[in-house]
CSV table of C-alpha atoms in Angstrom, one decimal:
chain,number,residue,atom,x,y,z
A,261,MET,CA,-12.2,-0.5,3.2
A,262,LYS,CA,-12.1,3.4,4.6
A,263,GLU,CA,-8.7,2.7,6.2
A,264,LEU,CA,-7.1,1.8,2.7
A,265,LEU,CA,-8.8,4.7,1.2
A,266,SER,CA,-7.8,6.9,3.6
A,267,LEU,CA,-4.2,5.4,3.3
A,268,LEU,CA,-4.2,5.5,-0.1
A,269,HIS,CA,-6.0,9.1,-0.4
A,270,ASN,CA,-2.9,10.5,2.2
A,271,ILE,CA,-0.2,9.7,-0.3
A,272,HIS,CA,-1.9,10.7,-3.6
A,273,PRO,CA,-5.7,12.7,-3.3
A,274,LEU,CA,-8.2,10.4,-5.2
A,275,SER,CA,-11.3,11.4,-7.2
A,276,PRO,CA,-14.4,10.6,-5.9
A,277,GLU,CA,-14.9,8.3,-9.4
A,278,LEU,CA,-11.7,6.4,-8.4
A,279,CYS,CA,-12.9,5.9,-4.2
A,280,ASN,CA,-16.3,4.4,-5.9
A,281,TYR,CA,-14.6,2.4,-8.6
A,282,LEU,CA,-12.2,1.2,-5.5
A,283,THR,CA,-14.9,0.7,-3.2
A,284,ASP,CA,-16.7,-1.5,-6.3
A,285,LYS,CA,-13.0,-3.7,-6.9
A,286,ILE,CA,-11.6,-4.4,-3.3
A,287,LYS,CA,-13.2,-7.5,-2.0
A,288,THR,CA,-12.6,-8.3,1.5
A,289,ARG,CA,-11.2,-11.8,3.0
A,290,THR,CA,-11.3,-12.7,7.4
A,291,LEU,CA,-7.9,-15.2,8.3
A,292,ARG,CA,-8.0,-17.1,11.4
A,293,LYS,CA,-5.2,-17.5,13.1
A,294,LYS,CA,-2.4,-19.8,11.6
A,295,GLU,CA,-4.2,-20.0,8.1
A,296,TYR,CA,-2.5,-18.3,5.0
A,297,LEU,CA,-2.9,-15.9,2.7
A,298,LEU,CA,-0.1,-17.2,0.6
A,299,LYS,CA,1.7,-20.3,0.4
A,300,ALA,CA,5.2,-20.9,-0.5
A,301,GLY,CA,5.0,-22.5,-4.5
A,302,ASN,CA,1.4,-20.7,-5.7
A,303,ILE,CA,1.7,-18.2,-7.2
A,304,SER,CA,1.0,-14.5,-6.0
A,305,ARG,CA,-2.3,-12.9,-7.6
A,306,HIS,CA,-3.3,-10.1,-5.0
A,307,ILE,CA,-1.8,-7.4,-2.7
A,308,TYR,CA,-3.7,-7.3,0.1
A,309,PHE,CA,-4.3,-4.5,3.4
A,310,ILE,CA,-4.2,-5.7,6.6
A,311,LYS,CA,-7.1,-4.1,8.5
A,312,LYS,CA,-7.0,-6.1,11.6
A,313,GLY,CA,-4.3,-8.7,13.0
A,314,LEU,CA,-0.8,-9.4,12.7
A,315,LEU,CA,0.9,-11.5,9.5
A,316,ARG,CA,4.3,-13.2,9.1
A,317,CYS,CA,5.9,-13.6,6.2
A,318,TYR,CA,8.9,-16.3,6.2
A,319,TYR,CA,10.2,-19.8,4.0
A,320,ILE,CA,12.2,-22.8,5.0
A,321,GLU,CA,16.2,-23.2,4.8
A,322,ASN,CA,17.8,-25.7,6.1
A,323,SER,CA,14.5,-27.3,7.6
A,324,HIS,CA,14.2,-24.3,9.4
A,325,GLU,CA,11.5,-21.6,9.3
A,326,VAL,CA,13.5,-18.3,8.4
A,327,CYS,CA,11.0,-15.4,9.4
A,328,SER,CA,11.6,-12.4,7.2
A,329,LYS,CA,8.9,-10.1,8.6
A,330,PHE,CA,6.0,-9.1,10.1
A,331,MET,CA,3.4,-7.2,8.8
A,332,LYS,CA,0.4,-5.8,11.5
A,333,GLU,CA,-2.1,-3.6,11.1
A,334,GLY,CA,-2.8,-0.2,8.5
A,335,ASP,CA,0.1,-1.9,6.5
A,336,ILE,CA,0.3,-3.7,2.4
A,337,THR,CA,1.6,-6.6,2.0
A,338,VAL,CA,2.4,-8.5,-1.6
A,339,ALA,CA,4.6,-11.5,-2.2
A,340,ALA,CA,6.4,-8.9,-3.8
A,341,GLY,CA,8.2,-11.2,-6.3
A,342,SER,CA,5.9,-13.4,-6.5
A,343,PHE,CA,3.3,-10.9,-7.6
A,344,PHE,CA,5.6,-9.1,-10.5
A,345,GLN,CA,7.0,-11.9,-11.7
A,346,GLN,CA,3.9,-14.6,-11.3
A,347,GLN,CA,6.4,-16.8,-10.7
A,348,GLU,CA,5.9,-19.9,-7.3
A,349,SER,CA,6.3,-17.8,-4.2
A,350,ARG,CA,9.4,-19.3,-1.7
A,351,GLU,CA,7.6,-17.2,0.9
A,352,ALA,CA,4.3,-17.9,2.8
A,353,ILE,CA,2.1,-15.3,4.6
A,354,GLN,CA,0.4,-16.6,7.6
A,355,ALA,CA,-2.0,-14.9,10.0
A,356,ILE,CA,-0.5,-15.0,13.6
């Protein structure tokens, strides 16, 4: 949590009230290797901060996995199209 608040504070100073609010609202989720943060066909409903580990984002094209990006510790990740439009995601996000 401290890492995320520090990142956000570096973008724009956060008031103590906002820090307290975020501390109450932010939840932690732990994934095991090969576990999915988001499966293709599901709707992305959250934005994630990667505290530790590595994730990959991929989609299927012509029966082959196409890796579109890797996300590492300290990154913020979201299936943007799915999240903002609240539509099924073409991409999957998986812990590696």
